[in-house]
XYZ file of C-alpha atoms in Angstrom:
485
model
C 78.210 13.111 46.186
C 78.544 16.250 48.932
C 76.078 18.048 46.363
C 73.787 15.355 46.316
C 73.455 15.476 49.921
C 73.160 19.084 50.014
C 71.070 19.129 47.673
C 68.753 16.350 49.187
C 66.548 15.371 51.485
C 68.652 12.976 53.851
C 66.690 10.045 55.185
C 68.817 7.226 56.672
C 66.967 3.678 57.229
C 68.644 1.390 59.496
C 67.198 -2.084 58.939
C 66.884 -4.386 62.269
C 64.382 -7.308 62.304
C 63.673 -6.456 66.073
C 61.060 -3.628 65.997
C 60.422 -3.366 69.983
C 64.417 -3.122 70.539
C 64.365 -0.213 68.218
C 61.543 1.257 69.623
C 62.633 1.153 72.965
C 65.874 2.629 71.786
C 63.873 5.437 70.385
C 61.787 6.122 73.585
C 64.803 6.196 75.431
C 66.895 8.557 73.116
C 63.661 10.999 72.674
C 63.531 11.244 76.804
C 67.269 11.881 77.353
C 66.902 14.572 74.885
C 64.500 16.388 76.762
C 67.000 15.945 80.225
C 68.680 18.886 81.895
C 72.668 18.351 81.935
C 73.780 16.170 84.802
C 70.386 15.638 85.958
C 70.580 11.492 86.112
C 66.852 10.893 85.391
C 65.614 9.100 83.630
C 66.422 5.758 84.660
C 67.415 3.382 81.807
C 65.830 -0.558 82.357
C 68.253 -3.290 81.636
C 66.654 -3.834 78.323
C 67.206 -0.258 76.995
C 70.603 -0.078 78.223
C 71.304 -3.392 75.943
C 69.073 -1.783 73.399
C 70.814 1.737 73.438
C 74.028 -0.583 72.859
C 72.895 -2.308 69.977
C 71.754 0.702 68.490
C 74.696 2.955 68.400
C 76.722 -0.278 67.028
C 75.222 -0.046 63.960
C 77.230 0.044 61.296
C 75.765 3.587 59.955
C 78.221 4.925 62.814
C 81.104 3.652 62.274
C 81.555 3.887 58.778
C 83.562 6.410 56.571
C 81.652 6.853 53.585
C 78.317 8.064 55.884
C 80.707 11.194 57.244
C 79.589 13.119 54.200
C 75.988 12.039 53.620
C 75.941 13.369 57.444
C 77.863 16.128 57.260
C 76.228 17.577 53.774
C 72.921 17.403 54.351
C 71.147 20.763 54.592
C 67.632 19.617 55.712
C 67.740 17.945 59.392
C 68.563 14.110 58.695
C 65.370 11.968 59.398
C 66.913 8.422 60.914
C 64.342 6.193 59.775
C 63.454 3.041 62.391
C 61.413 0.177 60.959
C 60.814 1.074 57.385
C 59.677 4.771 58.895
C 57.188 3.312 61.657
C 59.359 5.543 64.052
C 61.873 8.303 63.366
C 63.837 10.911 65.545
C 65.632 13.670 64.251
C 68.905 14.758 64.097
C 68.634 17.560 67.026
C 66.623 15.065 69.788
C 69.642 12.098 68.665
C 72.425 14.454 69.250
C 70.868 16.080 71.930
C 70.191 11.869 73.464
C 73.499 10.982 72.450
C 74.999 13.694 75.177
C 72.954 13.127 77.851
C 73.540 9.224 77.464
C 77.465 9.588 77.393
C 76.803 11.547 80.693
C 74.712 8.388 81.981
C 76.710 5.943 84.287
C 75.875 2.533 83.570
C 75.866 -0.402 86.890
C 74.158 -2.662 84.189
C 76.645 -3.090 81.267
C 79.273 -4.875 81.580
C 82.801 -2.715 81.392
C 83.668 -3.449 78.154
C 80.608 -3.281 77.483
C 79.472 0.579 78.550
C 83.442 1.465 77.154
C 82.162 -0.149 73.896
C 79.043 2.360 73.832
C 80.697 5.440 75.264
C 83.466 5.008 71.885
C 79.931 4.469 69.478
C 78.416 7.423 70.809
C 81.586 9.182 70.781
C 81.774 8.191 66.640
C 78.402 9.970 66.292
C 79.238 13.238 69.199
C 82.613 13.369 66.808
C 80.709 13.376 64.052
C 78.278 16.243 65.104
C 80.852 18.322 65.966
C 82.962 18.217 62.903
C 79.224 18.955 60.949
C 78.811 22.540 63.372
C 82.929 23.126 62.391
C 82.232 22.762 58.729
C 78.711 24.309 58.190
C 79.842 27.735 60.625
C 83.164 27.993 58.787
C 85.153 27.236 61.671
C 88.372 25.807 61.621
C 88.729 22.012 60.886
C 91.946 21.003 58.633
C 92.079 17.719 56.737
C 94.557 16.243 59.810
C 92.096 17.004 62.190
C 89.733 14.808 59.727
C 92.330 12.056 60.229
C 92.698 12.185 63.744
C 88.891 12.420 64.460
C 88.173 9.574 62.220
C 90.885 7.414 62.159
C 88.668 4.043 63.851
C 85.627 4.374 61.483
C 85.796 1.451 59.030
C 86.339 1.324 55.338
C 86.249 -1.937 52.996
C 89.030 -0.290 51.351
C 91.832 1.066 52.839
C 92.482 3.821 50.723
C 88.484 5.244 51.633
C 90.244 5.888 54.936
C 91.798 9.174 52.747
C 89.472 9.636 49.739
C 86.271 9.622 51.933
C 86.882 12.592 53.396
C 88.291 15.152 50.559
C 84.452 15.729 49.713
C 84.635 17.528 53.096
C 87.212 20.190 51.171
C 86.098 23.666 49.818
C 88.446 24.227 46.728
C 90.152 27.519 47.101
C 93.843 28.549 47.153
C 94.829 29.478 50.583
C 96.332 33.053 51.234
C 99.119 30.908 53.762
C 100.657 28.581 50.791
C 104.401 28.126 51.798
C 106.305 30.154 48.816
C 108.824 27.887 48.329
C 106.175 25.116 47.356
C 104.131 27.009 44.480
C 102.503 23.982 43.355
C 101.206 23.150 46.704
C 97.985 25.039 46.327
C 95.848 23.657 49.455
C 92.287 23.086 49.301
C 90.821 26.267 51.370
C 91.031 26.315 55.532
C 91.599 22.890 55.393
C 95.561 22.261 55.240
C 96.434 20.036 52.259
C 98.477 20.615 49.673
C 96.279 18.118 47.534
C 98.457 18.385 44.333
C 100.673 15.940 46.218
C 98.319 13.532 46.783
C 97.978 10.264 44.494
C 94.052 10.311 44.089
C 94.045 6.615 42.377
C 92.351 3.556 43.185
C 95.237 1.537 40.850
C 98.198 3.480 43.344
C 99.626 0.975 45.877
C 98.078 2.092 49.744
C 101.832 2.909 51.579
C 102.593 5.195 48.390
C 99.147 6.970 48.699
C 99.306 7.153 52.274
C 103.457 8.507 51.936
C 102.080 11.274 49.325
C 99.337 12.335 52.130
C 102.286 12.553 54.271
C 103.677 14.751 51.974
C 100.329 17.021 51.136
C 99.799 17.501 55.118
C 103.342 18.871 55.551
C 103.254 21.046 52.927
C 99.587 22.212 53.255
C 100.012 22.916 57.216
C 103.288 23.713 57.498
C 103.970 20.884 60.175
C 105.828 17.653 60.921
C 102.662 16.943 63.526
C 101.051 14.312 60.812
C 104.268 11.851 61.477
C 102.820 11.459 64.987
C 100.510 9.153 63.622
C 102.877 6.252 63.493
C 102.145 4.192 66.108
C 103.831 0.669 64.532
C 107.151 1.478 62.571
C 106.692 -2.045 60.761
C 103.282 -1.094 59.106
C 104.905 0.224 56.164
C 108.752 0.041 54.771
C 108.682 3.306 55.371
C 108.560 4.007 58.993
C 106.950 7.539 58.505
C 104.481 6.515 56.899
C 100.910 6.781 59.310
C 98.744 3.407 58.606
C 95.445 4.674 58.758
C 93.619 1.386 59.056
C 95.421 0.835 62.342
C 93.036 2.326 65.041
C 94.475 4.073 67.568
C 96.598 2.449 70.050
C 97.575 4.919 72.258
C 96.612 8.468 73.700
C 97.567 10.558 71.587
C 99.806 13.342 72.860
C 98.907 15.598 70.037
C 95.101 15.382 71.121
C 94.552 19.476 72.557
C 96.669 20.298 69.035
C 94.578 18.272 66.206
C 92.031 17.177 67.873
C 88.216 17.961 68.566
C 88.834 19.526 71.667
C 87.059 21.835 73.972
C 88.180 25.053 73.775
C 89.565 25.684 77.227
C 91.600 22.539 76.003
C 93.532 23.552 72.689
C 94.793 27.034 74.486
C 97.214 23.984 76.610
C 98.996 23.116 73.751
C 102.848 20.983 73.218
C 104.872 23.218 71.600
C 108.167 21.992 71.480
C 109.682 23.983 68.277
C 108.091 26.822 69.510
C 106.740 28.332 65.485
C 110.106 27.116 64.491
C 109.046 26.049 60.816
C 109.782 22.584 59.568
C 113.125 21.940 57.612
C 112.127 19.267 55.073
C 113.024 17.473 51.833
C 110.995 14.441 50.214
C 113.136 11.978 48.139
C 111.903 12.167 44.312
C 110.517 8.776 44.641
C 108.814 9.638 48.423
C 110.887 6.691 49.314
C 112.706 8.630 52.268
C 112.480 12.510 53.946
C 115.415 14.173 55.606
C 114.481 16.744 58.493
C 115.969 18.906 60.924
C 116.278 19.393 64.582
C 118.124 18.771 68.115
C 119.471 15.570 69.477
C 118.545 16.009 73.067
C 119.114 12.903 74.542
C 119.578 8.695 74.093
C 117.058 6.387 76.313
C 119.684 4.431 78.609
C 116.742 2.881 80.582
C 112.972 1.827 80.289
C 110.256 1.667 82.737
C 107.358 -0.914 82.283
C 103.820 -0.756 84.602
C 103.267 -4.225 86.304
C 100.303 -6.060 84.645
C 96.784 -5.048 86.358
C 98.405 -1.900 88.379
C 95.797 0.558 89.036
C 98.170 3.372 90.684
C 100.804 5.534 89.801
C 103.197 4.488 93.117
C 104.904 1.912 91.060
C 106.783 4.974 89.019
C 108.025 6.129 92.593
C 109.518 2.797 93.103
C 110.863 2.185 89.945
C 112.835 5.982 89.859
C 114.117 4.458 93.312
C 115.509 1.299 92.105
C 117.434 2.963 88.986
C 121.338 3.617 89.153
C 122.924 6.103 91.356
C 124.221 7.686 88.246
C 121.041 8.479 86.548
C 119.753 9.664 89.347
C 122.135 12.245 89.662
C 121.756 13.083 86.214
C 118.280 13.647 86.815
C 118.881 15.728 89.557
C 121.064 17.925 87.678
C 119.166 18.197 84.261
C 116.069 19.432 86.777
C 117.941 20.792 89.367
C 116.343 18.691 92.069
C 116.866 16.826 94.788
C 117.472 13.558 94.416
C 114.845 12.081 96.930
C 112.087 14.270 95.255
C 112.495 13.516 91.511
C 109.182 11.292 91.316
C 106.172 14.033 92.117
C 107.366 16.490 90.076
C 107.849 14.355 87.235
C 104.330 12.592 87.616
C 102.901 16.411 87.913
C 104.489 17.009 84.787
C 103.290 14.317 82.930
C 99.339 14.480 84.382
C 99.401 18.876 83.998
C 97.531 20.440 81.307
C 100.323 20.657 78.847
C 102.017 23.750 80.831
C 102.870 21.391 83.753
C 101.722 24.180 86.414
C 97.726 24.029 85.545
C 96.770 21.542 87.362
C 95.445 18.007 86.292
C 93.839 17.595 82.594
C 92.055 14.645 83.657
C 89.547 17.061 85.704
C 86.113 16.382 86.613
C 84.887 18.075 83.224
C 87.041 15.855 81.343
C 85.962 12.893 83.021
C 82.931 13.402 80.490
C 83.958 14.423 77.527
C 83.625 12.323 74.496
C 86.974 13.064 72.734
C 88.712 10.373 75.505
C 87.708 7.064 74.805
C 90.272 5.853 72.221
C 90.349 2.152 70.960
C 93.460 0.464 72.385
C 92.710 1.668 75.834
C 93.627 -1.448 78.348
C 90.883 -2.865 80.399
C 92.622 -1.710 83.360
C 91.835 2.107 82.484
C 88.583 1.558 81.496
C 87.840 -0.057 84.696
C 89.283 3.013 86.564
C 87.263 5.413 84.155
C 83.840 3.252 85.371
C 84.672 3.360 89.124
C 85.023 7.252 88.626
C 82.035 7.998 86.482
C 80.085 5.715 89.573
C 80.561 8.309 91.755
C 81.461 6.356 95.115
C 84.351 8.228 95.294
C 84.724 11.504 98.150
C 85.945 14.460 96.922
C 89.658 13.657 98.415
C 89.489 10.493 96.700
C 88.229 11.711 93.524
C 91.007 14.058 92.958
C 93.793 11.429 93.882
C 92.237 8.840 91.554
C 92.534 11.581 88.484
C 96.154 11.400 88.782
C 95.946 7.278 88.735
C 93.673 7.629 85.552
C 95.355 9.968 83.365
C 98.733 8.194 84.605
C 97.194 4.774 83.121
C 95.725 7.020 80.379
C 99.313 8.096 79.283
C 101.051 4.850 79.818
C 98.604 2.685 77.709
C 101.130 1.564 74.803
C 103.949 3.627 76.368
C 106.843 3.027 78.560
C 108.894 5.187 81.052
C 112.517 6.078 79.911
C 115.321 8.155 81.171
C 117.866 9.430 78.891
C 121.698 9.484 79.689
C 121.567 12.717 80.332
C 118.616 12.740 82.970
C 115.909 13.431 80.453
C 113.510 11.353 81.746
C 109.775 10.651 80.103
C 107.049 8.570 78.920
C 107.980 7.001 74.933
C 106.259 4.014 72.743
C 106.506 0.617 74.045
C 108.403 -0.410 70.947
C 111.392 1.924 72.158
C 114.721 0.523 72.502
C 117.592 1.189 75.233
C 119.588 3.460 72.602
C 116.965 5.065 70.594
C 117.364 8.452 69.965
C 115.308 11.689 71.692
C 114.806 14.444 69.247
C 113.084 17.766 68.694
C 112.037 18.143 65.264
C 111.537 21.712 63.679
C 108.009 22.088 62.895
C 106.985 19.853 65.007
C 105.219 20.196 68.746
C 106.209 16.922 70.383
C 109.749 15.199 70.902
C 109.817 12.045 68.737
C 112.003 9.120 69.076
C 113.972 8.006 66.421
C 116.259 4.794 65.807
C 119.683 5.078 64.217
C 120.496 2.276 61.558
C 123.540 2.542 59.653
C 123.070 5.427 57.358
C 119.688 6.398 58.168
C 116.463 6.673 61.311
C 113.752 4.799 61.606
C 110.643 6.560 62.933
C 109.546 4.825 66.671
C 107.114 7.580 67.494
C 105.787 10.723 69.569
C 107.282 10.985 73.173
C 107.173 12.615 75.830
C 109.616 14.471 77.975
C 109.937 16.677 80.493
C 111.404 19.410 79.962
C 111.383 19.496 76.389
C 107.598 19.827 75.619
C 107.738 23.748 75.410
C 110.366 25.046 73.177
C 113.253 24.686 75.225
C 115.030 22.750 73.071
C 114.749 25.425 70.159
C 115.962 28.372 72.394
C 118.768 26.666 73.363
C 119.714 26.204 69.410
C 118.809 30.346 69.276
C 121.521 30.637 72.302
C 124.056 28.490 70.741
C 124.380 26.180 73.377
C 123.204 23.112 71.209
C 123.117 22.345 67.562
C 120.924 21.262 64.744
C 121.241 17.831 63.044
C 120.292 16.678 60.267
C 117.820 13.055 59.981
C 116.935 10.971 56.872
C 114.187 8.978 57.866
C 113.058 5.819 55.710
């Protein structure tokens, strides 16, 4: 199909029996095209605002088959309104779509102006991964998956096959030499002789041998960070990739579709430290390698509807003396000032002395909006993007918004040792804090009796930026050994 498309002239009809909604959605869309960056004219009437909604909830944008037909086609794709009585073109809808995410809305409802901020991020997301492709730039098959990973698909394994017509075939120079059959499918990271390319396969063993192709094609454990729900599958490392995303993830400036001044603030917790890893025969386990750093001896949960960060402080208060000395040892602080600095830690631009990622930029950018977001957040992210706030306020109500960012699906833990962190709200008292080689964040891991389930991605202070590696280089820790089913 990708040579069709190239090949073609790409003219995309979307069928509505209300013409006047569509062509007020087209007015609209051809005027914000033509408006300067953060200039907030021109004003939007009730009806186009509703309009603009309905429009970018079309079905055409959320779907995973269209990614290519978009992505492919050489000549500028004409979207066709009303059987062709109105059309706009692929430069003044991109160029709309911007300057509307940059809009705030006092007419829509918040769920519904979060509900079109996430369409219009589909189609920005979409855009962007169209410039990556067609310039050559860098765009691997798991950024693919974590871009895409809400669009819709009737079948569930479409969520994978859709996108391989986005692969060049080549053999990449970088093929790890102890896997000669994994010959990966050119600048895009997957080893896609692994991969069960069958319609008659069952989904969990297609999605385990993706799993497998990822690893060996990028050299990386960072594709089991898509777990989210260890019960999804029987194997608990196993990504479901009809499950939109639940949470933030903390892999985001790695994988995903990122600003630049964003992906230089990287995790990097194994520090290049490449990924010790052996698949079952049958895919039905993996066994990896890494550090035990710590075991969760308490968890933290936000109060329903809290819109701050101050409950943390109180909660770090009302833990046991003990811990708290731990904590003040594994940080070497004092005991009475353990909350900022962790909070800073948690809200810094992945090198915890950089200042706040949730900046004003970032207030704006369409890579944010994720689908399990609470309501609470979103209801934080309109009062910010109204701009009642002063400048002092502003920068306080950051923290409170990428605090409720982080915490959406996640709780707050310390370990035994005074490791102390934000992990999935699944996590147990007990559950295990690792560092996996070849892999940038912590995960958490359950022991059963002779093997680990996979909980998910964590974070933890302290741990985020190799230091659990050098201190294996130093000797002053040791590796372990995990089978994971």
């Amino acid at each position: 199909m990708g040579d069709i498309y190239q090949k073609g002239i790409v003219c995309i009809y979307l069928n509505t029996s209300d013409r006047n909604a569509y062509l007020s959605a087209y007015t609209a869309l051809g005027q914000l095209s033509k408006t300067p960056v953060g200039d907030p004219t021109p004003r939007i009437s009730t009806t186009t605002w509703y309009n603009l909604l309905h429009f970018f909830s079309q079905a055409w944008f959320h779907r995973m088959w269209m990614i290519q037909e978009f992505v492919f086609a050489e000549s500028k794709p004409l979207l066709l309104f009303l059987g062709g009585h109105k059309g706009i073109t692929e430069t003044e809808l991109r160029d709309g779509a911007w300057a509307l995410f940059q809009q705030s809305s006092h007419i829509l409802t918040v769920e519904e102006d979060y509900v079109l901020r996430s369409a219009v991020k589909q189609y920005m997301c979409l855009a962007e991964v169209k410039d990556r492709v067609k310039d050559g730039r860098e765009c691997s098959f798991l950024t693919l998956l974590w871009t895409f990973r809400d669009r819709l698909a009737s079948n569930p394994k479409d969520k994978i096959y859709s996108l391989l017509g986005l692969l060049k075939p080549g053999v990449d120079d970088d093929v790890v030499e102890d896997h000669p059959s994994s010959a990966t499918l050119c600048n895009r990271g997957l080893a896609v002789s692994e991969l069960i390319v069958d319609y008659g396969a069952n989904v969990e063993d297609i999605y385990a041998s993706l799993v497998k192709a990822v690893i060996l094609g990028t050299d990386s454990l960072n594709v089991l960070c898509a777990c989210q729900s260890p019960e999804r599958f029987e194997r608990s490392w196993v990504p479901d990739w009809t499950e939109p995303w639940s949470r933030f993830s903390l892999l985001t400036n790695s994988i995903g579709l990122v600003p630049p001044v964003l992906s230089k603030h990287k995790f990097n917790s194994s520090v290049g430290q490449k990924p010790v890893i052996e698949f079952a025969g049958d895919l039905r386990s993996l066994t990896v390698e890494g550090t035990l750093n710590s075991t969760v001896s308490v968890l933290g949960f936000r109060p329903p509807r809290c819109t701050d960060s101050y409950w943390i402080k109180d909660w770090f208060s009302n833990v046991e003396q003990k811990l708290k000395i731990q904590i003040s040892l594994m940080y070497e602080e004092d005991l009475e000032s353990v909350f900022e600095p962790f909070l800073l830690s948690v809200c810094a631009t992945n090198t915890e002395e950089d200042g706040f990622i949730y900046s004003e930029a970032l207030a704006e950018e369409y890579c944010l909006p994720f689908t399990g977001a609470s309501s609470a957040w979103k209801e934080m992210v309109r009062t910010y993007h109204d701009g009642t706030l002063n400048e002092e306020e502003a920068s306080n109500f950051m923290i409170d918004i990428r605090i409720a960012q982080m915490l959406d699906g996640r709780k707050v833990f310390i370990g035994e040792n005074g490791h102390c962190g934000i992990v999935p709200d699944h996590t147990e008292e007990g559950d295990l804090i690792c560092v996996l080689y070849g892999c940038d964040v912590p995960v958490v891991l359950r022991q059963e009796l002779d093997h680990y389930t996979f909980i998910g991605e964590c974070y933890v202070r302290g741990l985020m930026h190799g230091e659990a590696i050098r201190a294996v280089r130093q000797g002053t820790t040791t590796s372990n050994q995990f089978v994971i089913i």
